[in-house]
PDB file of C-alpha atoms in Angstrom:
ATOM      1  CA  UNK A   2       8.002   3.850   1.252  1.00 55.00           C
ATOM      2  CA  UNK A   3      10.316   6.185   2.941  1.00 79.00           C
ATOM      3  CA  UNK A   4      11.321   4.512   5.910  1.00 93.00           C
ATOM      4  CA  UNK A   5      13.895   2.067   7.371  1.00 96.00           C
ATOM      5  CA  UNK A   6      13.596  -1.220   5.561  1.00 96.00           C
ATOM      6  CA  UNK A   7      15.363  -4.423   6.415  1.00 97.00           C
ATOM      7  CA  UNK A   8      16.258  -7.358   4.979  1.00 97.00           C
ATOM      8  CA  UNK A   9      15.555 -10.507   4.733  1.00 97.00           C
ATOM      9  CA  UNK A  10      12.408 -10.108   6.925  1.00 96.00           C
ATOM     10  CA  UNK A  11      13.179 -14.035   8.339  1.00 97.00           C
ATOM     11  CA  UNK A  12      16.533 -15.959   8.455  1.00 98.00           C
ATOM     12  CA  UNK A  13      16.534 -19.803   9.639  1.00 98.00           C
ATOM     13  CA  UNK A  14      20.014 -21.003   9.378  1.00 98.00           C
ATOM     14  CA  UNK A  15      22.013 -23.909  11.305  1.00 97.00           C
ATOM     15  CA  UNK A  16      24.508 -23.659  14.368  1.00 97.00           C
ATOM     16  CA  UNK A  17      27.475 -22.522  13.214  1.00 97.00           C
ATOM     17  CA  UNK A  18      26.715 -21.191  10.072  1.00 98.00           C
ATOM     18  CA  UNK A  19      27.484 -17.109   9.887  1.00 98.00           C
ATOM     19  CA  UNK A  20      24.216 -14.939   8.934  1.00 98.00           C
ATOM     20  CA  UNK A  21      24.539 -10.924   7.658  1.00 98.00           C
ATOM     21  CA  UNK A  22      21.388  -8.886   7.916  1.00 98.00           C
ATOM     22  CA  UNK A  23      20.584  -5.733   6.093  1.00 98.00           C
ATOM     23  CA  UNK A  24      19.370  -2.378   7.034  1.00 98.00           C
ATOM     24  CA  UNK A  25      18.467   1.023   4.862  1.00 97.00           C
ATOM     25  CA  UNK A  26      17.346   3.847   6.503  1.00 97.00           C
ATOM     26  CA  UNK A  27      15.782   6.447   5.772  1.00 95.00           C
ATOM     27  CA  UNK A  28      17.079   8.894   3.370  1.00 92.00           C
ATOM     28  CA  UNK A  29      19.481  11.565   4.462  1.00 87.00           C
ATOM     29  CA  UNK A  30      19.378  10.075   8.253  1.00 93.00           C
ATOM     30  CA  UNK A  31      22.940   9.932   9.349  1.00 93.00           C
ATOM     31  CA  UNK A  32      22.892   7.963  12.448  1.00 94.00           C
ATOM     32  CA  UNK A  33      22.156   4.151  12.022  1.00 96.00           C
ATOM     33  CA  UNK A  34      21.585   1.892  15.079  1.00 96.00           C
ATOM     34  CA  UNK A  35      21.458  -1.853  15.929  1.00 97.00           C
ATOM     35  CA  UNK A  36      18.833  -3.457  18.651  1.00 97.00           C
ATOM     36  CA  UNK A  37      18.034  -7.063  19.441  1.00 97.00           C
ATOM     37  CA  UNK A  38      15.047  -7.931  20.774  1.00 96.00           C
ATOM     38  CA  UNK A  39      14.164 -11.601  22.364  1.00 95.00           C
ATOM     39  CA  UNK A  40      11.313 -13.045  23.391  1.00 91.00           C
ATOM     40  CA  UNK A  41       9.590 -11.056  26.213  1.00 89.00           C
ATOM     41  CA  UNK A  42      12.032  -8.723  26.601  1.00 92.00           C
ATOM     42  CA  UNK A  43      12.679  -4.676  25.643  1.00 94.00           C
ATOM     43  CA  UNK A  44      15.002  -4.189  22.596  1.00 95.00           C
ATOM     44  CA  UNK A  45      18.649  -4.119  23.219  1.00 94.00           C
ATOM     45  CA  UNK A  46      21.034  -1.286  22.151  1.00 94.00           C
ATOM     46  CA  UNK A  47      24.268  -2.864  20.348  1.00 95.00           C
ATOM     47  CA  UNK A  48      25.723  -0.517  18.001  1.00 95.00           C
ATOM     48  CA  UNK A  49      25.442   2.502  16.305  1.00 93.00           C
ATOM     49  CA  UNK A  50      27.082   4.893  13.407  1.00 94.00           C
ATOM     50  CA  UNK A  51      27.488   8.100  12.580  1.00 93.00           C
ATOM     51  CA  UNK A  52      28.072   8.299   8.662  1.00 93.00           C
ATOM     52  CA  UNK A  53      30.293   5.607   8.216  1.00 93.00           C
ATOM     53  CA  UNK A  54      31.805   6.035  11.568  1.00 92.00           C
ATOM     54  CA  UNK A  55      31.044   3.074  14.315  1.00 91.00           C
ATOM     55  CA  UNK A  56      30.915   5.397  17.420  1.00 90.00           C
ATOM     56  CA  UNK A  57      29.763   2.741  19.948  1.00 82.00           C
ATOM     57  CA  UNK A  58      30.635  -1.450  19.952  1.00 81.00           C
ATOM     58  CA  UNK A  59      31.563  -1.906  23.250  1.00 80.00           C
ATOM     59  CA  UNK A  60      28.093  -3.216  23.410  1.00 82.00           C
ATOM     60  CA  UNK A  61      28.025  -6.183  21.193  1.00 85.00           C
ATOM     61  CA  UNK A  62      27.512  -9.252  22.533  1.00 84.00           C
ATOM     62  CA  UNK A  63      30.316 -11.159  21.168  1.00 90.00           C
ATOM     63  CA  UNK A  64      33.319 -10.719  18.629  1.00 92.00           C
ATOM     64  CA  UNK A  65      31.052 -12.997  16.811  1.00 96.00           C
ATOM     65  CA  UNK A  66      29.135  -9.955  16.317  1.00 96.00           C
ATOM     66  CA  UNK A  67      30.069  -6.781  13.983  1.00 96.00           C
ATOM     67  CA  UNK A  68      28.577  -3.986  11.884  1.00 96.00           C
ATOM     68  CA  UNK A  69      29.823  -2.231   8.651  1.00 96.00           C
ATOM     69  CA  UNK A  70      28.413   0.714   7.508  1.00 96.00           C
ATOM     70  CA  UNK A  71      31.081   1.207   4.416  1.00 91.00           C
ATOM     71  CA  UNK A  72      29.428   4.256   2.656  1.00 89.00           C
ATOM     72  CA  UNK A  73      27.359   5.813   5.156  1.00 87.00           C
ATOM     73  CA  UNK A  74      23.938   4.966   3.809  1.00 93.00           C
ATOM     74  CA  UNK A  75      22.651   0.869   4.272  1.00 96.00           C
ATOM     75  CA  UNK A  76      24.358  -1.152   7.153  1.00 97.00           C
ATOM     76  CA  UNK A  77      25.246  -4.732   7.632  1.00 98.00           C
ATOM     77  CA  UNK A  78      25.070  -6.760  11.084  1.00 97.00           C
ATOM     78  CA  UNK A  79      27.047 -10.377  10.752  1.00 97.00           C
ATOM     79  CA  UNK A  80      26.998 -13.372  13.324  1.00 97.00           C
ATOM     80  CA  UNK A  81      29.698 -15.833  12.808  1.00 97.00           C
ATOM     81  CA  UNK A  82      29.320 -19.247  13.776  1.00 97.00           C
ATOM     82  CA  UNK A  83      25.714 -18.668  15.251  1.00 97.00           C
ATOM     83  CA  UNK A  84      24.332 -20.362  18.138  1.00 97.00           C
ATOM     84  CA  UNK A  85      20.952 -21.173  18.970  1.00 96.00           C
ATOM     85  CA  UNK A  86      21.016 -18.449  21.756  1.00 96.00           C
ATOM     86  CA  UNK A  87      21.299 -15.766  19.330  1.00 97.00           C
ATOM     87  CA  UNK A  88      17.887 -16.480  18.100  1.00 97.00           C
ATOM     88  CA  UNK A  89      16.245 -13.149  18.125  1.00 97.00           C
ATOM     89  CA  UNK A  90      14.896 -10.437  16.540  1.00 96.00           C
ATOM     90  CA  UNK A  91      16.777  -7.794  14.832  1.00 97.00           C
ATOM     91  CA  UNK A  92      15.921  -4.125  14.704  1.00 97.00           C
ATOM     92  CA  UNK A  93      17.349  -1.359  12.787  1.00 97.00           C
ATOM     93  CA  UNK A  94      16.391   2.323  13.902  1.00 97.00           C
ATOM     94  CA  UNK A  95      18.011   5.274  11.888  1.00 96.00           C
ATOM     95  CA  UNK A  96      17.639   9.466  13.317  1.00 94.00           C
ATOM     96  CA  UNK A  97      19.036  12.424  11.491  1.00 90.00           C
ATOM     97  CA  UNK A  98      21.797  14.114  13.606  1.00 82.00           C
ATOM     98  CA  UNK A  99      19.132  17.508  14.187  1.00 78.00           C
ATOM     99  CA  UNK A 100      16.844  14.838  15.483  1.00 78.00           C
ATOM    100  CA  UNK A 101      16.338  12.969  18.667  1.00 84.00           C
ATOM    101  CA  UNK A 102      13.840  10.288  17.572  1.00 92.00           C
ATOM    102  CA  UNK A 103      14.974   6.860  16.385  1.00 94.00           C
ATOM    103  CA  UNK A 104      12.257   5.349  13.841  1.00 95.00           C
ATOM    104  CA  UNK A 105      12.938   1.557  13.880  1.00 96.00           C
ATOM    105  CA  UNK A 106      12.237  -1.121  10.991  1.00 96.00           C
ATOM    106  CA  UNK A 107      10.543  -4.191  11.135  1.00 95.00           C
ATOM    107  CA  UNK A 108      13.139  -6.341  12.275  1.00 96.00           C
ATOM    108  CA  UNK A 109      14.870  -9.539  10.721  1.00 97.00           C
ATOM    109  CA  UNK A 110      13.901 -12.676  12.684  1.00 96.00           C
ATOM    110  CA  UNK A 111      17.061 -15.087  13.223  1.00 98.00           C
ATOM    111  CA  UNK A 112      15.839 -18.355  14.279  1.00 98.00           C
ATOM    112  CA  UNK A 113      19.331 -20.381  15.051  1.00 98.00           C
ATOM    113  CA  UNK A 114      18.415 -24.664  14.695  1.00 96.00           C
TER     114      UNK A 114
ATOM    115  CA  UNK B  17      19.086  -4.087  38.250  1.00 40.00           C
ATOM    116  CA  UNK B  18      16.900  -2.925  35.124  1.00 50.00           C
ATOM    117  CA  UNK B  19      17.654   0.754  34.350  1.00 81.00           C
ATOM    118  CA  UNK B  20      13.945   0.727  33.089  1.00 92.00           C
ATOM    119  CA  UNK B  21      10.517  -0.533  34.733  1.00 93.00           C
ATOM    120  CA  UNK B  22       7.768  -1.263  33.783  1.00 95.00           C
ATOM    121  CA  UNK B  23       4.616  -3.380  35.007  1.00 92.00           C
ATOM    122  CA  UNK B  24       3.916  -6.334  32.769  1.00 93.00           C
ATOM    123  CA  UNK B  25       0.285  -6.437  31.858  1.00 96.00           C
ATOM    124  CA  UNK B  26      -2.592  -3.792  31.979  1.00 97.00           C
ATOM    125  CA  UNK B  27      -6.077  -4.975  31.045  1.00 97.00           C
ATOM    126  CA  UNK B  28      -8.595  -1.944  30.738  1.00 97.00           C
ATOM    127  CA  UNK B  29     -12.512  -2.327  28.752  1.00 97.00           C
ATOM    128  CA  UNK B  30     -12.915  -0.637  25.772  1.00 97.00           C
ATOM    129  CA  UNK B  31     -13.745   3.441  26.399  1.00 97.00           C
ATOM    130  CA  UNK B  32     -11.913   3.385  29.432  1.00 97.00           C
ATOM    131  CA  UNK B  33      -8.630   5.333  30.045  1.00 97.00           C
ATOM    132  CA  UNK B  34      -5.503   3.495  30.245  1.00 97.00           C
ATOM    133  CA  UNK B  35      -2.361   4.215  32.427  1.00 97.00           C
ATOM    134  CA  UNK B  36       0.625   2.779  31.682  1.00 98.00           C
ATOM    135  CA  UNK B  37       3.819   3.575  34.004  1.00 97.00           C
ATOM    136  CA  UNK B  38       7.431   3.674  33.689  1.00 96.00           C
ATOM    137  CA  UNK B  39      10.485   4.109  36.375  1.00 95.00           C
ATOM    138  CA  UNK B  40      13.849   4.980  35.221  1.00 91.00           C
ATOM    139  CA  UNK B  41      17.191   5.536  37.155  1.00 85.00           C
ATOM    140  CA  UNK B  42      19.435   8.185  34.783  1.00 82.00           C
ATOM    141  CA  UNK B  43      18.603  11.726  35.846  1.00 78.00           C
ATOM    142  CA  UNK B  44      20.767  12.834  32.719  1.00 80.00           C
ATOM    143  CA  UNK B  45      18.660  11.689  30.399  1.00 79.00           C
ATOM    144  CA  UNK B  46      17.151  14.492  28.159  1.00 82.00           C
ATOM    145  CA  UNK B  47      14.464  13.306  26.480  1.00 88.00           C
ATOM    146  CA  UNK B  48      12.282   9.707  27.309  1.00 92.00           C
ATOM    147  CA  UNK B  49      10.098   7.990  24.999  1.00 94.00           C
ATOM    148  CA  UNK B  50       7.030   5.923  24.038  1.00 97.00           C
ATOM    149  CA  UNK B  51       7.221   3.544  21.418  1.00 98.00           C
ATOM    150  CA  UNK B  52       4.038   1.096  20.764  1.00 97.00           C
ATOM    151  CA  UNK B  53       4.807  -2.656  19.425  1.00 96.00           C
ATOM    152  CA  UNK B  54       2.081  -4.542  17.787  1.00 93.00           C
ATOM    153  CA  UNK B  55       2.526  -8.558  17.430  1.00 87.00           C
ATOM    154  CA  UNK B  56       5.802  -9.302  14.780  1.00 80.00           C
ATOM    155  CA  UNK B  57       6.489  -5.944  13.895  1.00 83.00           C
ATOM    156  CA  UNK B  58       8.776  -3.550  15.023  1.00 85.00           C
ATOM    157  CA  UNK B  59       8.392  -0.455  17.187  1.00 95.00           C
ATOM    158  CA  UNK B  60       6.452   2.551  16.282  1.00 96.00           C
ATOM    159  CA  UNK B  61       7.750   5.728  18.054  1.00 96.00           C
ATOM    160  CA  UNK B  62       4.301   7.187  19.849  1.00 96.00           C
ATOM    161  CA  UNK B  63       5.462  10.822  21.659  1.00 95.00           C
ATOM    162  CA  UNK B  64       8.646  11.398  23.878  1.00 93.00           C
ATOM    163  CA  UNK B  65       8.565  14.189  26.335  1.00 93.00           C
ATOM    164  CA  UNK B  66      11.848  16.197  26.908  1.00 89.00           C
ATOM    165  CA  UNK B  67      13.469  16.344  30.464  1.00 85.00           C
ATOM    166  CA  UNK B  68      12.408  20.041  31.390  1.00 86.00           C
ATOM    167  CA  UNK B  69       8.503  19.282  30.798  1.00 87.00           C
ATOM    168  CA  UNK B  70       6.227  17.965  33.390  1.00 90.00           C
ATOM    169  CA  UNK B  71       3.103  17.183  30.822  1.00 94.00           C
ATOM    170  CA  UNK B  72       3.123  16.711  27.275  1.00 94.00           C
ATOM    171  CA  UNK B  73      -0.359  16.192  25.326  1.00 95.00           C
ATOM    172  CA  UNK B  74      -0.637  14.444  21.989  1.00 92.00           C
ATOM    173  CA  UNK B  75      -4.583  13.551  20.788  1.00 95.00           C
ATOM    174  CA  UNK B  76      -5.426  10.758  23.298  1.00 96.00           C
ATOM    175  CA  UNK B  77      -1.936  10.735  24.486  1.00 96.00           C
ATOM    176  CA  UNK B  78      -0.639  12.056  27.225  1.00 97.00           C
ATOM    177  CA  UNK B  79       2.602  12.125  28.863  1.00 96.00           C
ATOM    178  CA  UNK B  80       3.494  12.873  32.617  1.00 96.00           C
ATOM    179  CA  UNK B  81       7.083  13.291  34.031  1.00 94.00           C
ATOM    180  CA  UNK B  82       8.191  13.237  37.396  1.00 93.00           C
ATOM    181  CA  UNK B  83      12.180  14.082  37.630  1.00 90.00           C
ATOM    182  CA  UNK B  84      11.887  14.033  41.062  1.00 90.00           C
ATOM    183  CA  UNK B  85      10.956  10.437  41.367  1.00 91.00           C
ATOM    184  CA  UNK B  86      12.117   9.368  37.864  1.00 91.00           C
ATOM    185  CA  UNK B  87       8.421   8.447  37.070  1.00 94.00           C
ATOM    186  CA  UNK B  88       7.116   8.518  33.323  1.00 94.00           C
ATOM    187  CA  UNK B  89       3.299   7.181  32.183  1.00 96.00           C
ATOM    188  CA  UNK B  90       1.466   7.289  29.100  1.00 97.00           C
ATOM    189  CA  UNK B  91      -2.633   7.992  29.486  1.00 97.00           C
ATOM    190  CA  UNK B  92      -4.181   6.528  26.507  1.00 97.00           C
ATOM    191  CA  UNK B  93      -8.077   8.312  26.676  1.00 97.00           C
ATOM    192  CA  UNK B  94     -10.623   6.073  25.141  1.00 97.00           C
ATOM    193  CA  UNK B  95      -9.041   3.289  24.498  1.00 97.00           C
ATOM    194  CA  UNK B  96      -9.900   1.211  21.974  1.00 96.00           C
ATOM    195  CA  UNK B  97      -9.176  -2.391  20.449  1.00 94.00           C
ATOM    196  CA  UNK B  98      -6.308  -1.405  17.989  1.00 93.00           C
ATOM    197  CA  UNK B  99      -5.099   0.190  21.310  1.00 96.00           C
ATOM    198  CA  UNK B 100      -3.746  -3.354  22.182  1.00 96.00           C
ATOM    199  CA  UNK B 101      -0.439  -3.778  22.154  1.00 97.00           C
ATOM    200  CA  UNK B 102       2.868  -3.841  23.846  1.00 97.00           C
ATOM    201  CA  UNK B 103       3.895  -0.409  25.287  1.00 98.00           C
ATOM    202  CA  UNK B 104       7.925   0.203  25.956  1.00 97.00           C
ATOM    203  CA  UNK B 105       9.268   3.070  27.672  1.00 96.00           C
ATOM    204  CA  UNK B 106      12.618   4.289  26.999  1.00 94.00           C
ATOM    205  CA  UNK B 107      15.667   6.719  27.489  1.00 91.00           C
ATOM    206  CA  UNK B 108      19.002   7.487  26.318  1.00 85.00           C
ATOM    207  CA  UNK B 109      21.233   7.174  29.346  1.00 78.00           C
ATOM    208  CA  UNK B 110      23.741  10.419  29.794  1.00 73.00           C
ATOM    209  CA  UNK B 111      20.883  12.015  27.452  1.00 59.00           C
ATOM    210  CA  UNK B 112      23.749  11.865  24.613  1.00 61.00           C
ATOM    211  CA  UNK B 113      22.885  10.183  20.857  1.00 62.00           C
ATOM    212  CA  UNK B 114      23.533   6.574  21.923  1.00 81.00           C
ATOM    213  CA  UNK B 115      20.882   3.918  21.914  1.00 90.00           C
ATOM    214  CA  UNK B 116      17.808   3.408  23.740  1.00 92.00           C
ATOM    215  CA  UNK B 117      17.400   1.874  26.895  1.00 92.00           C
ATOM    216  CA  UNK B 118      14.025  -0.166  26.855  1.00 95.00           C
ATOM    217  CA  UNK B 119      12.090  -1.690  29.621  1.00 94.00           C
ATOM    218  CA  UNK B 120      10.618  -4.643  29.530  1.00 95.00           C
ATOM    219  CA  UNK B 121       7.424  -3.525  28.143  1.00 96.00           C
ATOM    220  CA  UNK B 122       3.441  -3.233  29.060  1.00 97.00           C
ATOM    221  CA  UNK B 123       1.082  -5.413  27.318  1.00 97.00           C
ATOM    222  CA  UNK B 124      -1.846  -3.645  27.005  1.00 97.00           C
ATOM    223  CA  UNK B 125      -5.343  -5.531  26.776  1.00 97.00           C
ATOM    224  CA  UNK B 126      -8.617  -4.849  26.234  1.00 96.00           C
ATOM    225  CA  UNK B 127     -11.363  -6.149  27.100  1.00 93.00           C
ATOM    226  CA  UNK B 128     -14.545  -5.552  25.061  1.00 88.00           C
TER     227      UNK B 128
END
């Protein structure tokens, strides 16, 4: 399967605890974004990379929020101290930097008790 | 305001054609897309249509633009039951390689 996986698929974890998602894209794509999505609503943008390069945070909803992409390839999203608003789910979307189109995984649900 | 609009439900029969439509408010943006969201899974990237185009045809898809009054839709021709879905319209505001801006979406249901 070529395209952008995520993982873990679910995440159930307590107030308070902190929670890091993973995303792969696909192969040679060098622009990685970051969406959540709740309940009823369209996704929403929060952050994306060029290479390793974060080129837009100003978007993330709290410092409790942040993004690595160390190497340029996989990415990691981390929630500190989660609350039971962040709830959610999470979307990945990668594009190659010739392309316009964003191809999105299938999303890690957070469900905050 | 939402930068993105979108009318919550369509219900169409099975064979007919369904119209889904879309405002949005940046002029800039170059290209605007359809993505297509089936229940718990993520978004599947149907046809986009680039800023200079008024039409864009794709199998049973197709795409009108209005730039004049920021107006997108999606006609789906003979629609069918794996049709059903949620249907989000999107752009890139300033039409540079930041995110998407979604609407809302368009659940789309059929009846048999």
């Amino acid at each position: 399967d070529t395209g952008v996986s995520q993982d873990p698929r679910h995440k159930i974890t307590k107030r308070g605890q902190n929670v890091t998602f993973r995303c792969d894209p696909i192969s040679e794509h060098n622009r990685l974004y970051w969406y959540r999505q709740t309940l009823g609503q369209g996704p929403e943008f929060l952050t994306y990379f060029q290479n390793e390069a974060q080129l837009e945070k100003s978007r993330l909803l709290s410092d409790r929020f942040s993004a690595e992409r160390p190497k340029g390839s996989f990415s990691t999203l981390e929630i500190q101290r989660t609350e039971q608003g962040d709830s959610a789910m999470y979307l990945c979307a990668s594009s190659s930097s010739q392309g316009h189109e964003q191809f999105f995984g299938p999303g890690t649900r957070l469900t905050v008790l | 305001g939402e930068d993105v609009e979108q009318s919550l439900f369509l219900s169409v029969r099975e064979g007919d054609s369904s119209v889904i439509n879309c405002t949005y408010t940046d002029s800039s943006s170059t290209y605007l897309y359809w993505y297509k969201q089936e229940p718990g899974a993520g978004l599947q990237l149907l046809t986009y249509i680039f800023s200079n185009m008024d039409m864009k045809q794709d199998q049973r898809l197709t795409v009108l633009l209005n730039k004049k009054d920021k107006h997108l839709s999606l006609r789906i021709a003979d629609t069918q039951t794996g049709d059903s879905a949620i249907y989000f319209c999107a752009e890139i505001p300033g039409g540079g390689a930041d995110g998407l801006t979604f609407g809302k979406g368009t659940h789309l249901i059929i009846q048999p």
